[in-house]
Short mmCIF file of C-alpha atoms and ligand atoms in Angstrom, two decimals:
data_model
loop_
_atom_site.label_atom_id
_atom_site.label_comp_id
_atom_site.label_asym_id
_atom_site.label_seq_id
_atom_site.Cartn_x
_atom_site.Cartn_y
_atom_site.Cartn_z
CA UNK A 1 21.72 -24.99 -75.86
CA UNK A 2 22.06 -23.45 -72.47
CA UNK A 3 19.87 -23.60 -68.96
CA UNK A 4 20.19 -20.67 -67.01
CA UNK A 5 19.73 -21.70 -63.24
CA UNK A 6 19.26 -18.31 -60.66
CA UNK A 7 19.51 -19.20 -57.22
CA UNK A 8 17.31 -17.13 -55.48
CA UNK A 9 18.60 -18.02 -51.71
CA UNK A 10 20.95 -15.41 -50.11
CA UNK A 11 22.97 -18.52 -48.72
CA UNK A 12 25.59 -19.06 -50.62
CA UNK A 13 26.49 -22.94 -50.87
CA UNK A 14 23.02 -23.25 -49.34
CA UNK A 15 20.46 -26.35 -49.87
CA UNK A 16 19.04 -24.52 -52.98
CA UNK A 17 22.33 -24.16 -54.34
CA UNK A 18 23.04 -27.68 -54.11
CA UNK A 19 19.36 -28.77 -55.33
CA UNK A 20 20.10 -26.51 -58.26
CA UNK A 21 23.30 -28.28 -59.04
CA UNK A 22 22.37 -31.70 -59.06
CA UNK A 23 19.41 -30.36 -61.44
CA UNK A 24 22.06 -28.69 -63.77
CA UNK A 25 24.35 -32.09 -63.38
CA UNK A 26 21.86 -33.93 -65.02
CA UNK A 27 21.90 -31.79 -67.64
CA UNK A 28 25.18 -31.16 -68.35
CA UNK A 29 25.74 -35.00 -68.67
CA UNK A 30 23.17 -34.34 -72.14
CA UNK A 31 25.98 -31.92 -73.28
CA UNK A 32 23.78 -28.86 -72.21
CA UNK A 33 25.25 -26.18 -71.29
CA UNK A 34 24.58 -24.51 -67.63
CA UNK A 35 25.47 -21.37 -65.71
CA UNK A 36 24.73 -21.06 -61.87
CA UNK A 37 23.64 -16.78 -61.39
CA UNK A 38 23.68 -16.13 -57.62
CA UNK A 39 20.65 -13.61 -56.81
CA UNK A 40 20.03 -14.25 -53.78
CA UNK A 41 21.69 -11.93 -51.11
CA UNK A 42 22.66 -9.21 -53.80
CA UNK A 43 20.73 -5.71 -53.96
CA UNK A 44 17.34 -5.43 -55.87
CA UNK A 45 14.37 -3.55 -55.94
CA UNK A 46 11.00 -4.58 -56.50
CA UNK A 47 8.41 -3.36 -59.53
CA UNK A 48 7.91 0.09 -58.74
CA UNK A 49 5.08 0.46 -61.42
CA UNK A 50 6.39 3.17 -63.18
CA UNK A 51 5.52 1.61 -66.31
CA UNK A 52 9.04 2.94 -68.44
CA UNK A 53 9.52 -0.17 -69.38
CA UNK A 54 5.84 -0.56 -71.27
CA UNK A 55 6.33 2.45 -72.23
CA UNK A 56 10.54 2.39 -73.88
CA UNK A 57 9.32 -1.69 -74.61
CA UNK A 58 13.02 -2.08 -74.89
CA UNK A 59 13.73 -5.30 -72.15
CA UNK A 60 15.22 -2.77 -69.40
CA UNK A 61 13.68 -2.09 -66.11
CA UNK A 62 14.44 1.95 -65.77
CA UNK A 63 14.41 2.16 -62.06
CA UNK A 64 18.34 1.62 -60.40
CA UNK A 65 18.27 -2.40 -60.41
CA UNK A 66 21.63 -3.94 -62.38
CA UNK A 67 21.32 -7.22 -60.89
CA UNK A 68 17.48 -7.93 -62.07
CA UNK A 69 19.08 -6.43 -65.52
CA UNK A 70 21.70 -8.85 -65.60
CA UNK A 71 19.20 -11.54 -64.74
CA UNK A 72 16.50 -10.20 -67.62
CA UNK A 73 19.74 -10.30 -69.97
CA UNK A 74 20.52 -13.52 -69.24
CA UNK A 75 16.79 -15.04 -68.86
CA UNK A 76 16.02 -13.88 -73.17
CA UNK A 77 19.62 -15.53 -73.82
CA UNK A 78 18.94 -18.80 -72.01
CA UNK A 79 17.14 -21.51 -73.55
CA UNK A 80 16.46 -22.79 -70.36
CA UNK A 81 15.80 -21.22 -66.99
CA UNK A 82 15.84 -22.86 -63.30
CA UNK A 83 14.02 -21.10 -60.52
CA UNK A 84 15.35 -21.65 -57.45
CA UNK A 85 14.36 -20.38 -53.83
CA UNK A 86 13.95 -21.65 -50.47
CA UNK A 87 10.69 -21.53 -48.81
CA UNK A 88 10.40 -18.33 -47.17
CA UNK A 89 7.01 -17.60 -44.75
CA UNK A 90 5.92 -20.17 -47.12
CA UNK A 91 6.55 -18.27 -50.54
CA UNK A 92 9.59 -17.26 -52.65
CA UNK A 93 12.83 -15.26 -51.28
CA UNK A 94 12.13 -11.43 -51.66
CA UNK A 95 14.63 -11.34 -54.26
CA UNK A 96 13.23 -14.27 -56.56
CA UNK A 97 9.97 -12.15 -55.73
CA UNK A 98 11.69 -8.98 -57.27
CA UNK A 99 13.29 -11.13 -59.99
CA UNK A 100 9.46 -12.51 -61.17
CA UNK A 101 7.51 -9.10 -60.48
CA UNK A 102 10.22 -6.94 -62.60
CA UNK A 103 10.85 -9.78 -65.03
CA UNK A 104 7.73 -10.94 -65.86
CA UNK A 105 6.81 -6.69 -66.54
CA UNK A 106 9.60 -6.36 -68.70
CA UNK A 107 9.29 -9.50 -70.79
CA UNK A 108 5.81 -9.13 -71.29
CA UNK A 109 6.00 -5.56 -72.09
CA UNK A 110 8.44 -6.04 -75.57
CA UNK A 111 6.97 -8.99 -77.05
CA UNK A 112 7.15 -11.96 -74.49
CA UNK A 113 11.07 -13.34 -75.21
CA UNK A 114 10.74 -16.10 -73.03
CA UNK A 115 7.77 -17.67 -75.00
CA UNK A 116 8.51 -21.15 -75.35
CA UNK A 117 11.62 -21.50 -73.19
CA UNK A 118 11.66 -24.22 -71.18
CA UNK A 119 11.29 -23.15 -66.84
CA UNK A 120 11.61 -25.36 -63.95
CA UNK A 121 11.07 -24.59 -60.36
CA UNK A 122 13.31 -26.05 -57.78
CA UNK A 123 12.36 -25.58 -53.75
CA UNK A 124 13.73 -25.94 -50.72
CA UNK A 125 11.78 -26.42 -47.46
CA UNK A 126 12.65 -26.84 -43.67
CA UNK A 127 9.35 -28.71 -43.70
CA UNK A 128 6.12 -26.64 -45.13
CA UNK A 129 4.98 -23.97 -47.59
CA UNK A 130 7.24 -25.96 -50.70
CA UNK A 131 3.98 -26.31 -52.77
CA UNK A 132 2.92 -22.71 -52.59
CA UNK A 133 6.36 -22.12 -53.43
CA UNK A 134 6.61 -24.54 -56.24
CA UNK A 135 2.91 -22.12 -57.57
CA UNK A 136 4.49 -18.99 -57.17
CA UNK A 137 7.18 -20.31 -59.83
CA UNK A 138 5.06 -22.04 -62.04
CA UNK A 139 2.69 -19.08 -62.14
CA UNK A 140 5.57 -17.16 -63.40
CA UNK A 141 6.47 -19.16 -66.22
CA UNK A 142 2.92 -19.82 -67.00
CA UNK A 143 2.00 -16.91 -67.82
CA UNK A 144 5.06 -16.19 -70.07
CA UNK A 145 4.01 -19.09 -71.92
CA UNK A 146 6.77 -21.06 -71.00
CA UNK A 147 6.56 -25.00 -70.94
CA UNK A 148 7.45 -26.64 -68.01
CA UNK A 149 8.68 -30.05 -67.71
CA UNK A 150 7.34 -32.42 -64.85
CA UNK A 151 9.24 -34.54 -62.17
CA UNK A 152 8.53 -38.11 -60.52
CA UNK A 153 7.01 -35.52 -57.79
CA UNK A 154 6.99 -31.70 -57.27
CA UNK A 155 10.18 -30.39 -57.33
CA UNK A 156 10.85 -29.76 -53.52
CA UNK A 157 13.35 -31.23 -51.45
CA UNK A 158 13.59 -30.88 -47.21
CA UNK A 159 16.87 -29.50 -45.66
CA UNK A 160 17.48 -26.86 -42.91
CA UNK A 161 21.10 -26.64 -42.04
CA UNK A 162 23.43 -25.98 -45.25
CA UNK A 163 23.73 -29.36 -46.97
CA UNK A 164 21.06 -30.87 -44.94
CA UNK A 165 19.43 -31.65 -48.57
CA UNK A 166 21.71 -34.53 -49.60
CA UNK A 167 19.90 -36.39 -46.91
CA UNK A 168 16.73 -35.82 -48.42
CA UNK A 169 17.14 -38.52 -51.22
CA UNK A 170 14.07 -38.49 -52.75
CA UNK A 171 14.11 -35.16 -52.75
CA UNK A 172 17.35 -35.40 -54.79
CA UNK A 173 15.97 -38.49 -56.79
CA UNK A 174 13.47 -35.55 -58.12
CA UNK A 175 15.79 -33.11 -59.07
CA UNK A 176 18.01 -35.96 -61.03
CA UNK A 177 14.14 -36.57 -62.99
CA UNK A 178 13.66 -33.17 -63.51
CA UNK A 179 16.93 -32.94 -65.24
CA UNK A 180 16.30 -35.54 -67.31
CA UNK A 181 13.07 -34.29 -68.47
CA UNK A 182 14.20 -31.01 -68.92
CA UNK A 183 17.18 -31.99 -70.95
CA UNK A 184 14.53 -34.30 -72.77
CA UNK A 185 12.06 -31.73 -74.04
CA UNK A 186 14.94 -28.89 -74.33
CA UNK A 187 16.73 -31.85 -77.48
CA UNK A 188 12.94 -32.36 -78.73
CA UNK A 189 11.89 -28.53 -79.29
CA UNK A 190 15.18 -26.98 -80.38
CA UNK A 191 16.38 -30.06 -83.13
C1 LIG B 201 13.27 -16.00 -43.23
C2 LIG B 201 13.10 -17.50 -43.32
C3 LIG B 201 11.84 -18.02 -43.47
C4 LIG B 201 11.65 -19.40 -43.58
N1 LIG B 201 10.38 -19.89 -43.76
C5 LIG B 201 10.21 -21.23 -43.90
C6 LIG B 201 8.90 -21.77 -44.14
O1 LIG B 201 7.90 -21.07 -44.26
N2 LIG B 201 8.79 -23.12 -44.28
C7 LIG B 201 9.87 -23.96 -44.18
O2 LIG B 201 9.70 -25.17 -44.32
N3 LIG B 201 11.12 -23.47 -44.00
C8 LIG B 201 11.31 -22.14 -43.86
N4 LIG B 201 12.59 -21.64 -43.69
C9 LIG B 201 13.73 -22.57 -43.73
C10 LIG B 201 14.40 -22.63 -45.11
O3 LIG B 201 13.47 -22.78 -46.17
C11 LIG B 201 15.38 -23.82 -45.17
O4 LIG B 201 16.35 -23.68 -44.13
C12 LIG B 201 16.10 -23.94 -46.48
O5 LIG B 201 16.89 -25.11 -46.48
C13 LIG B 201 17.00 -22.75 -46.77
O6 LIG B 201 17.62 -22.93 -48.01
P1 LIG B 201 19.12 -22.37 -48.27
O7 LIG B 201 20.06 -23.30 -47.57
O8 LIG B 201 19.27 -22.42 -49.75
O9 LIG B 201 19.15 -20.98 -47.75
C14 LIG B 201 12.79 -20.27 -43.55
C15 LIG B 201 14.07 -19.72 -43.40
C16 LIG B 201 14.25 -18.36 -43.28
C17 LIG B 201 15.63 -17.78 -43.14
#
């Protein structure tokens, strides 16, 4: 079993980074296995609406965009995908943006692979805009009829400077609980 985690943050070693770890900690210790795919700062172009991709319904976005490829790739192989972004104008990083519009066209246009994966948002706010955030995600996997496990709060933790987030402890208390729950329902639907 494997949980694909795609930071989404163009800061390398960043706060979302680090939230995304201490999600994928938790669970490795269940004997998942996890893969960190940094997306965040890397070229990629948005949905152009071309419609190729409904029309070849082969997985592949047709317009000049490797890394979204590598991430579509990745996404049908994982069992398990992580979200991650900070808080940007109070929505997702353009680039988890291009990830979900191109993505979420693909997948849906050649028979919905990520059906029943398990997807998990993880957020990072100075201060405001994490719960839009946290929607824009969940929209995402909602309507690619993934399941989405819960956490002892939304998953959003506060940090500005790099590494500012390990201060935020409950912050970090929810990623540890999303982990767990994750790694919980991931054991439960693939026995
Ligand atoms: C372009 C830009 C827009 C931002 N917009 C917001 C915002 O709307 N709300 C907020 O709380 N923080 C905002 N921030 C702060 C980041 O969300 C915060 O610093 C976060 O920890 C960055 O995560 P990172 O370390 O993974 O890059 C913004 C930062 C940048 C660079």
């Amino acid at each position: 079993m494997k949980v694909l985690a795609i930071n989404g943050s163009p800061r390398k070693g960043g706060n979302t980074e680090i939230a995304l770890r201490e999600t994928l900690k938790v669970l490795s210790s269940h004997g998942i296995e996890t893969e960190l795919y940094q997306l965040g700062g890397r070229q990629v172009h948005g949905c152009t609406a071309c419609n190729k991709c409904r029309q070849m319904a082969d997985g592949k976005c047709h317009i000049k965009n490797e890394v979204i490829q590598e991430c579509i790739d990745k996404m049908r192989e994982a069992d398990g995908i992580l979200l991650g972004s900070p808080v940007y104008f109070s929505d997702v990083s353009t680039e988890m943006k291009a990830l979900m519009d191109v993505s979420g066209y693909v997948m849906r246009g050649c028979g919905n692979p990520l059906r029943r994966k398990v997807g998990a948002a993880v957020v990072v706010a100075r201060r405001a805009g994490g719960t839009n955030t946290f929607d824009s995600i969940n929209h995402f996997f909602l309507i690619n009829e993934m399941i989405v496990p819960g956490s002892s709060y939304w998953n959003i933790a506060f940090g500005k400077e790099k590494g500012d987030v390990l201060n935020d402890t409950e912050g970090i208390k929810t990623m540890h609980t999303l982990g767990e729950n994750m790694a919980w329902l991931l054991q439960k639907i693939n026995r």
